[in-house]
Coordinates of C-alpha atoms in Angstrom, one line a residue:
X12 CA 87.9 133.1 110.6
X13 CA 88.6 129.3 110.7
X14 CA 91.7 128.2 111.7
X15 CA 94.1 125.4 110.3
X16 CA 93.7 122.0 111.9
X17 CA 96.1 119.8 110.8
X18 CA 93.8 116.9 112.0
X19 CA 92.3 114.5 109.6
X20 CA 88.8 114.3 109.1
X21 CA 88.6 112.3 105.6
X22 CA 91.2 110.4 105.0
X23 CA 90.2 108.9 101.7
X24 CA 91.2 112.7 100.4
X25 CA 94.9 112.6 102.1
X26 CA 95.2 109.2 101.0
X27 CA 94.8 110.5 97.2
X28 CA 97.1 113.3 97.6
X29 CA 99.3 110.9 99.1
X30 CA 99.3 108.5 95.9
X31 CA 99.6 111.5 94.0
X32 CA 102.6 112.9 95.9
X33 CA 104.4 109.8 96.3
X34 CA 103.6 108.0 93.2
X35 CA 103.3 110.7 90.4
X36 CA 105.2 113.6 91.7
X37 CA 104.7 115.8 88.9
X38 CA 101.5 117.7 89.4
X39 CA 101.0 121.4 90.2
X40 CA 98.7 122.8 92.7
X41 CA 96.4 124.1 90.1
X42 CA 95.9 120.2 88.6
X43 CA 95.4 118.5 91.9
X44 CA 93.1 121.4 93.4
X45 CA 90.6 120.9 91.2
X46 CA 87.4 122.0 93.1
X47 CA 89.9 124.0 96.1
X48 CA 92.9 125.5 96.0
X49 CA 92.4 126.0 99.9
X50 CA 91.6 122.4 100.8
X51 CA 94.8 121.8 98.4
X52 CA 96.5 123.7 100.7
X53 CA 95.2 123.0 103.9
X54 CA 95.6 119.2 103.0
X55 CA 99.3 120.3 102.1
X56 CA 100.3 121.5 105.1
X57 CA 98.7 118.8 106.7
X58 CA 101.1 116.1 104.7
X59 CA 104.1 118.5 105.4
X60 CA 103.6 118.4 109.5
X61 CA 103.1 114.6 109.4
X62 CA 106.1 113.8 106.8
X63 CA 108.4 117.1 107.7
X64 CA 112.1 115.9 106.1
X65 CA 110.5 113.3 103.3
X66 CA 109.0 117.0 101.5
X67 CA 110.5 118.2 97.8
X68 CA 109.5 119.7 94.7
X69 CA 110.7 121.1 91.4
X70 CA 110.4 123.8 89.7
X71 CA 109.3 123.9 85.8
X72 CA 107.5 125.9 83.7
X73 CA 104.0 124.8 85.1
X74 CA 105.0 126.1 88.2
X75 CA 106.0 124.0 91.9
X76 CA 105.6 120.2 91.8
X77 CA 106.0 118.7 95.1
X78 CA 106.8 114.9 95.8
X79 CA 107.9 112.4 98.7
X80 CA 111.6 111.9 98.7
X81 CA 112.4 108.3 100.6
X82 CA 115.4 106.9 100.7
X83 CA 114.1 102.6 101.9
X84 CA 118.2 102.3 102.3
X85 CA 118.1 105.1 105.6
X86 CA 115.2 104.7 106.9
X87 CA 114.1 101.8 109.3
X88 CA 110.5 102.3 110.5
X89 CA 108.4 103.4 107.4
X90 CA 107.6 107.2 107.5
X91 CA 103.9 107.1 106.5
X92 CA 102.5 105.8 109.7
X93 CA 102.5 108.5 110.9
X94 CA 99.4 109.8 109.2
X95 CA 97.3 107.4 110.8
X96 CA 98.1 108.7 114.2
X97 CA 96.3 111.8 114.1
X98 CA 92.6 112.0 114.7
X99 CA 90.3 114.9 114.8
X100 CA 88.1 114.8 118.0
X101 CA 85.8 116.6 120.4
X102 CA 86.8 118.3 123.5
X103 CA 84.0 115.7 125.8
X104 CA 86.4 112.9 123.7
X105 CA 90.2 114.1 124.8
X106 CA 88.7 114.5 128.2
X107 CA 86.7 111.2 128.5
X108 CA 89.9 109.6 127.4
X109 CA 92.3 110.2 130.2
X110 CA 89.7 110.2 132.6
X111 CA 88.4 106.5 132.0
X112 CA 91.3 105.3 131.2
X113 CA 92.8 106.8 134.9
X114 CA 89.6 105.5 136.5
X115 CA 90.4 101.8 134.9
X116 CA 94.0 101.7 135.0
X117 CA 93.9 99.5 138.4
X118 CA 92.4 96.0 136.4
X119 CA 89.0 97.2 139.1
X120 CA 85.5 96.9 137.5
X121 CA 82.9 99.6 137.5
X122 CA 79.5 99.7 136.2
X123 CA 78.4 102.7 133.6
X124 CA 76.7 104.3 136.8
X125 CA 79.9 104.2 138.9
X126 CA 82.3 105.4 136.1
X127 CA 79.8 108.1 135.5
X128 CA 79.6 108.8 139.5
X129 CA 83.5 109.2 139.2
X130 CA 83.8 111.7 136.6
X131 CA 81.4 114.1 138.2
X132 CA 82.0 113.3 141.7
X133 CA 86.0 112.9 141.7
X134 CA 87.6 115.0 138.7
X135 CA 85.1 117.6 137.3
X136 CA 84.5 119.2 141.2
X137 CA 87.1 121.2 141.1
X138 CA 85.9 123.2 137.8
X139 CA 83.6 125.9 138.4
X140 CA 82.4 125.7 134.9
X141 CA 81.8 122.5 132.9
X142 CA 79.8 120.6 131.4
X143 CA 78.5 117.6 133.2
X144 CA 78.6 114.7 131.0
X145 CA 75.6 112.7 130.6
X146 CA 75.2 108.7 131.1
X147 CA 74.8 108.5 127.6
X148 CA 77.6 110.6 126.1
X149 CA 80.0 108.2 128.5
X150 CA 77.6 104.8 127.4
X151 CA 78.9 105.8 123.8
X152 CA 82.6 106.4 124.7
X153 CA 83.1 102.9 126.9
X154 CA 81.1 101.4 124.3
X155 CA 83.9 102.6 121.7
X156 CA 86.7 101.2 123.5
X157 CA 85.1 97.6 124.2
X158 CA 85.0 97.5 120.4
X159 CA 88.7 98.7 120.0
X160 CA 89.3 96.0 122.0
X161 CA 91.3 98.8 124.4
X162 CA 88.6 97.9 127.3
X163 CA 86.6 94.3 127.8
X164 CA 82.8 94.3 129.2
X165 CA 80.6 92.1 130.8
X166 CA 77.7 91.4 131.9
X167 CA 76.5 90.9 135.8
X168 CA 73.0 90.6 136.4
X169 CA 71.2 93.8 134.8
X170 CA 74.5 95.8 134.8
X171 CA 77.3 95.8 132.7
X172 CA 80.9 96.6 134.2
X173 CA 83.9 97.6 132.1
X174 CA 87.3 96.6 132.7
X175 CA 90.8 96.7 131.7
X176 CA 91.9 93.1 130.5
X177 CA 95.0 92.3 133.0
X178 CA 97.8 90.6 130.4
X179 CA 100.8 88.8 132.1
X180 CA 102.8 89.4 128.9
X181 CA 106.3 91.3 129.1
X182 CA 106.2 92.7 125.0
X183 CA 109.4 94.1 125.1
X184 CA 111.2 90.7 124.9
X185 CA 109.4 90.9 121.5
X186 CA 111.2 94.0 120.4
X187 CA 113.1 93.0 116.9
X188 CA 110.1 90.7 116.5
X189 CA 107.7 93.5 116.7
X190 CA 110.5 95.4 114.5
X191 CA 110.1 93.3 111.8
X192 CA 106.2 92.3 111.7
X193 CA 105.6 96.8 111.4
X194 CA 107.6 96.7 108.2
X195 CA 106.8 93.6 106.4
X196 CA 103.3 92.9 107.3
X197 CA 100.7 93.5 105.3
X198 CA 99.3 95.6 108.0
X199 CA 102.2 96.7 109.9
X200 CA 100.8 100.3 111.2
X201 CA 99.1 97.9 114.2
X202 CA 103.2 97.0 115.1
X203 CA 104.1 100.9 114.7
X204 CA 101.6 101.4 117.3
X205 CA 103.1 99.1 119.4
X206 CA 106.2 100.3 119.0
X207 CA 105.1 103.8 119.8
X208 CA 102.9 102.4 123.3
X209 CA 106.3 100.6 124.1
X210 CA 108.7 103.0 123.0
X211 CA 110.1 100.4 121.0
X212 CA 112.2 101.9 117.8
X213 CA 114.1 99.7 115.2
X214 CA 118.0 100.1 115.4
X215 CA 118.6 96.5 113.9
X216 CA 117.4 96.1 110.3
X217 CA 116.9 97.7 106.7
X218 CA 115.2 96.6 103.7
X219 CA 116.5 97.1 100.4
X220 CA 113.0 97.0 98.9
X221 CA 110.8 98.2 101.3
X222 CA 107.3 99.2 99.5
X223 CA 106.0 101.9 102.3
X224 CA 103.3 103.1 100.3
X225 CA 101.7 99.8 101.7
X226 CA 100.6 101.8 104.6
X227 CA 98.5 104.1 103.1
X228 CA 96.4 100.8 101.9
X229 CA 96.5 99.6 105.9
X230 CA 92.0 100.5 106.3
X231 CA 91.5 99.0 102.8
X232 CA 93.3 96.0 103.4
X233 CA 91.4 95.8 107.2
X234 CA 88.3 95.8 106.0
X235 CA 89.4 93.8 102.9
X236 CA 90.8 90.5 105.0
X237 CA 87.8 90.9 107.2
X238 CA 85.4 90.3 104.9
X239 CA 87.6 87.5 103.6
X240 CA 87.7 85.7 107.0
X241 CA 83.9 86.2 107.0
X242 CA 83.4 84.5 103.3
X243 CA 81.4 87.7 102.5
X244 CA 80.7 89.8 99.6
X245 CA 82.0 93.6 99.2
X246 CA 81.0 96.5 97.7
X247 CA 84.1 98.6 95.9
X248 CA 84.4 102.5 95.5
X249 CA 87.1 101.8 92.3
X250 CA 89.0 105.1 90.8
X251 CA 89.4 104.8 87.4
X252 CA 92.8 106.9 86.6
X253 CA 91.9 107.5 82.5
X254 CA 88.2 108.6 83.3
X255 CA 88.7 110.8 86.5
X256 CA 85.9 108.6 88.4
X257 CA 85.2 106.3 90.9
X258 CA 82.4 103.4 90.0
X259 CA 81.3 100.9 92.6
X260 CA 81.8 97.8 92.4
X261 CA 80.1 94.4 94.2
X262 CA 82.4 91.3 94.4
X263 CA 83.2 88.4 96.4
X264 CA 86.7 88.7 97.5
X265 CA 89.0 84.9 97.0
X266 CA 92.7 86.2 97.3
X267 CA 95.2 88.9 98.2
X268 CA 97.9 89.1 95.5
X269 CA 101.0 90.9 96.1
X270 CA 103.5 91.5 93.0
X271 CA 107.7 90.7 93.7
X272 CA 108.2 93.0 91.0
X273 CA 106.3 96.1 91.1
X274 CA 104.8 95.4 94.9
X275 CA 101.7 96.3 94.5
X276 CA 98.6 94.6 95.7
X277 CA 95.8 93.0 94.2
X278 CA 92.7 91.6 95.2
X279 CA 91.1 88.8 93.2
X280 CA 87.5 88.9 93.2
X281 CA 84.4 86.9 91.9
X282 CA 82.2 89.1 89.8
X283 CA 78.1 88.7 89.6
X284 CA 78.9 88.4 85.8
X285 CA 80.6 84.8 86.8
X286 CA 84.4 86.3 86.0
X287 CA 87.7 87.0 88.3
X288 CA 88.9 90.3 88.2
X289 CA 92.0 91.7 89.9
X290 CA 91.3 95.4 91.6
X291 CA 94.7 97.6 92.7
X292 CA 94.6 98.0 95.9
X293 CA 96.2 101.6 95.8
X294 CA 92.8 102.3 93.5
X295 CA 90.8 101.2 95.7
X296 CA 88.4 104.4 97.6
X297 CA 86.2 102.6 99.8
X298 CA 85.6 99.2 101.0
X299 CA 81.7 98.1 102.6
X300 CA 81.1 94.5 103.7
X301 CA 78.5 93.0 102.8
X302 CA 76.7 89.3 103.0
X303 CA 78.3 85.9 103.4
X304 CA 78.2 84.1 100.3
X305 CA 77.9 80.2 100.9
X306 CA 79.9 79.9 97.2
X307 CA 82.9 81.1 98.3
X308 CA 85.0 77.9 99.0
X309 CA 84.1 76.3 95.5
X310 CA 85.1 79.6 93.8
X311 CA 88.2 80.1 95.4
X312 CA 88.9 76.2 94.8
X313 CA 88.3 77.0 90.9
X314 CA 90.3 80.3 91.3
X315 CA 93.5 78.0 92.8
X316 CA 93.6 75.2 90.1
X317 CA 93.8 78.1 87.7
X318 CA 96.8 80.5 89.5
X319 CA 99.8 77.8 88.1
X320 CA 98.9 79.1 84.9
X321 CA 98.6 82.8 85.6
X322 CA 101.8 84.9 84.5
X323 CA 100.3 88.0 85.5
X324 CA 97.0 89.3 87.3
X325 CA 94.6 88.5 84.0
X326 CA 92.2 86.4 84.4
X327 CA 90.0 87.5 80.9
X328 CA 90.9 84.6 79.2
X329 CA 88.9 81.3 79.3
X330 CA 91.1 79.0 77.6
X331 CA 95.3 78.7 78.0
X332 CA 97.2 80.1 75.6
X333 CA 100.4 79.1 74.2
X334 CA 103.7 80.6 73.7
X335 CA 107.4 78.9 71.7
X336 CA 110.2 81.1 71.8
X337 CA 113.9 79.7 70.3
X338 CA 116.9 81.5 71.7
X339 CA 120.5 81.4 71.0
X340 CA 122.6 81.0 74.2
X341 CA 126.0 80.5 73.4
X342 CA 128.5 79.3 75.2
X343 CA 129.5 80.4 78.8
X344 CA 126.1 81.6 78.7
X345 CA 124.4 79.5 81.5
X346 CA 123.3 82.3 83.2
X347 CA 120.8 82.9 80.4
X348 CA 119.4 79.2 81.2
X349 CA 119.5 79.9 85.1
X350 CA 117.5 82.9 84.1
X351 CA 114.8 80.7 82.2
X352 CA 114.7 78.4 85.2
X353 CA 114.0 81.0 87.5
X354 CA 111.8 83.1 85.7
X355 CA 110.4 81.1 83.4
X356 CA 108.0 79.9 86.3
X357 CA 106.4 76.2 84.7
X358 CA 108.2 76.9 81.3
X359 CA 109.5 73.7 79.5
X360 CA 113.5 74.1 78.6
X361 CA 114.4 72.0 75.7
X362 CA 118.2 72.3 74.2
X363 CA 117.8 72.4 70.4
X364 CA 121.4 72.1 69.5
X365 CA 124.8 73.4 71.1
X366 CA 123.4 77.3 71.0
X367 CA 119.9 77.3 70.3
X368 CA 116.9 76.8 73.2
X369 CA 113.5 76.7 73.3
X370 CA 110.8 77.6 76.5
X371 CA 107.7 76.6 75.7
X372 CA 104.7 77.1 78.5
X373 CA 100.9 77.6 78.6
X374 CA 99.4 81.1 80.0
X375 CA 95.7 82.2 80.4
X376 CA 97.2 85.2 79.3
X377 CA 100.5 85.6 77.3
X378 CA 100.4 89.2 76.4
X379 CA 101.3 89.9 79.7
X380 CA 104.7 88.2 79.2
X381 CA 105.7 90.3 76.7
X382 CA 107.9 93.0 79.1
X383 CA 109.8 89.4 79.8
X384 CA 110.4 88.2 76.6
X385 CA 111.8 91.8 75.4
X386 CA 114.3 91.1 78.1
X387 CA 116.1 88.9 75.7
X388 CA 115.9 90.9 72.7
X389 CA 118.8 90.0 70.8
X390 CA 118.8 86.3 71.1
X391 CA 115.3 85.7 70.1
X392 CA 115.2 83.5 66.8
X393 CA 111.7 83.1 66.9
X394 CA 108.9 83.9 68.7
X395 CA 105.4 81.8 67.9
X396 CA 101.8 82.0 70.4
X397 CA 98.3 81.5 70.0
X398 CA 97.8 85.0 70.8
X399 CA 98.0 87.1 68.1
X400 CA 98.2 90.2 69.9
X401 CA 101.3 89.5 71.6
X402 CA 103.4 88.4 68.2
X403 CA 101.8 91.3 66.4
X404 CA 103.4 93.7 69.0
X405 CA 106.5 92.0 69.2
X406 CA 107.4 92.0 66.0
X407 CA 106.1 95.7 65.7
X408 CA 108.2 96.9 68.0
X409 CA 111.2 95.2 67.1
X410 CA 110.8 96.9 63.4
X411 CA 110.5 100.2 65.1
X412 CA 113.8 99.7 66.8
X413 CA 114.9 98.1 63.8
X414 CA 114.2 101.3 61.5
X415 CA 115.5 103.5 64.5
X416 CA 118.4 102.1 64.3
X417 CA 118.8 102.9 60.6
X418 CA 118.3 99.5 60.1
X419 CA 121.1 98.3 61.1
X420 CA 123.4 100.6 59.1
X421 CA 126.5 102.0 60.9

């Protein structure tokens, strides 16, 4: 019978349940196992061993709902790193690892052939049964780590010797630096591991709104600002929430967006159909790199000259729209006109009279104001835009409050 290994083998599925644990919180087993109920499970328990103390659930009449309970105010290194730094391996891998590593660990250089010699010769002796690893099992493994960048190679004559790169850099004067960088970064998990190889821990600062969830978007976002830096083309694997489905997607990546209100990520990018479309990072399955695309810096200049104008992540629209809105502010109000200054982003502020305003501005899509403008329900006088959609729901909803509130009748 198999046993439970609480290593991860494919961490696109524990990065769903994550989402679904920390973001939803509210489904049963039943609804998230829908193909296993013993992957659930096994999944599960591999969530609860990584986050042991962050763990809760509810009970209701569908039965046990777990969820991640975080408190960003007592915590100070984020919690979810920690599923990154487990790794299912082989036995020949665990053991290569040491051993090259102990073989290296004096800055000397050693061909493939004398590394090999090593392991054979100078640390497997001893064991009356093992299996003596090949040249080419070993090629693969010190090939590995020059990509990690954890050894460096080069090349002398016909052979190729592998080395560790000897650093004359003391990182623990970097400490509250480091600190910092692993929670605010856009891919702190590399600081975490620093922190961890240095025994570095954070006893200095909090955030007040610290989005963790980041991390679980760390390999997206990799692979994502590589093929930015490259100026090449992507391929997406996007879940659609409404449909229960991924569909892939080809795009040419311009921009990482990150919202100050929500903190979610974005990523604008350059559809074949001649649009920009924004893509949720947390939605996001799969990332493949693809080909350069020599179009890329006249696309992303046409995608700048149009972000003053963007309220939101829409990009649909083709042509700006236009939105009036007349308040009353009264006096000892001028917080109200601090908030339109603020907020308003490149809203014109014109003072009508002694208690009526108006904030005119120009949007490539205003409907995505309108969770703004409801913020100053009650001193709205009037409300005018080119887009239809957004005064039709306005007003609608303010008659539905209107009639819930008997109109107006006490």
């Amino acid at each position: 019978m198999a046993e439970f290994n609480e290593l991860i083998k494919k961490f696109d599925k524990i990065r769903e349940y994550m989402r679904e644990f920390f973001i939803y919180g509210f489904k049963s087993r039943e609804e998230l196992a829908a193909k296993s109920l013993r992957s659930y499970d096994d999944d599960k328990r591999r969530i609860e061993s990584y986050l042991s103390g962050y763990m809760a659930f509810h009970q209701n009449e569908k039965g046990k709902n777990i969820f991640l309970s975080v408190d960003s105010r007592k915590i100070t290194e984020n919690p979810l790193y920690k599923v990154f730094k487990t790794k299912s391996f082989t036995k020949n891998d665990i053991t290569l690892h040491f051993i090259i590593l102990d073989i290296l660990y004096k800055n000397e250089k050693f061909s493939l052939k004398e590394i090999t010699d090593k392991i054979n010769d100078d640390y497997f002796f001893k064991f009356k049964e093992v299996n003596i690893l090949d040249t080419a099992t070993i090629r693969l493994k010190l090939s590995e780590y020059v990509k990690e960048g954890i050894l460096k190679s080069e090349k002398n004559g016909k052979e190729i010797y592998y080395y560790f790169e000897d650093i004359d850099f003391d990182i623990l004067n970097y400490g509250d630096t480091i600190s910092i960088f692993s929670e605010i970064s856009p891919i702190g998990v590399i600081g975490s591991f620093i922190m961890d190889r240095f025994e570095i821990r954070n006893v200095k600062f909090t955030f007040k709104h610290s989005y963790i969830f980041h991390a679980m978007e760390s390999e997206i976002l990799y692979k994502i600002l590589k093929a930015l830096n490259r100026k090449s083309k992507i391929e997406l694997e996007y879940f659609i929430k409404k449909d229960k489905k991924s569909i892939m997607k080809k795009i040419l990546p311009l921009k990482i967006f990150i919202s100050v209100q929500t903190g979610r990520r974005y990523i604008a990018g350059y559809l074949e159909s001649g649009s920009v479309f924004m893509y949720r990072l947390d939605k996001i399955k799969n990332v493949k790199i693809l080909e350069e695309d020599k179009n890329f810096d006249k696309l992303k200049n046409e995608m700048e000259e149009k972000l003053p104008y963007l309220w939101g992540v829409s990009f649909k629209k083709l042509k700006l729209e236009t939105l009036k809105m007349v308040l009353y502010i009264g006096r000892k109000e001028e917080y109200i006109i601090e908030r339109l200054k603020t907020e308003g982003r490149h809203g014109v502020i014109n003072q009508l009279s002694n208690d009526k305003w108006e904030y005119k501005i120009e949007v490539y899509d205003a409907l995505e104001m309108l969770p703004w403008i409801r913020t100053f329900i009650g001193r709205i006088i009037s409300l005018e835009s080119t887009n239809e959609d957004l005064c039709r729901k306005f007003y609608r909803d303010f008659e539905s409050v209107y009639r819930l509130y008997d109109g107006g009748k006490k």
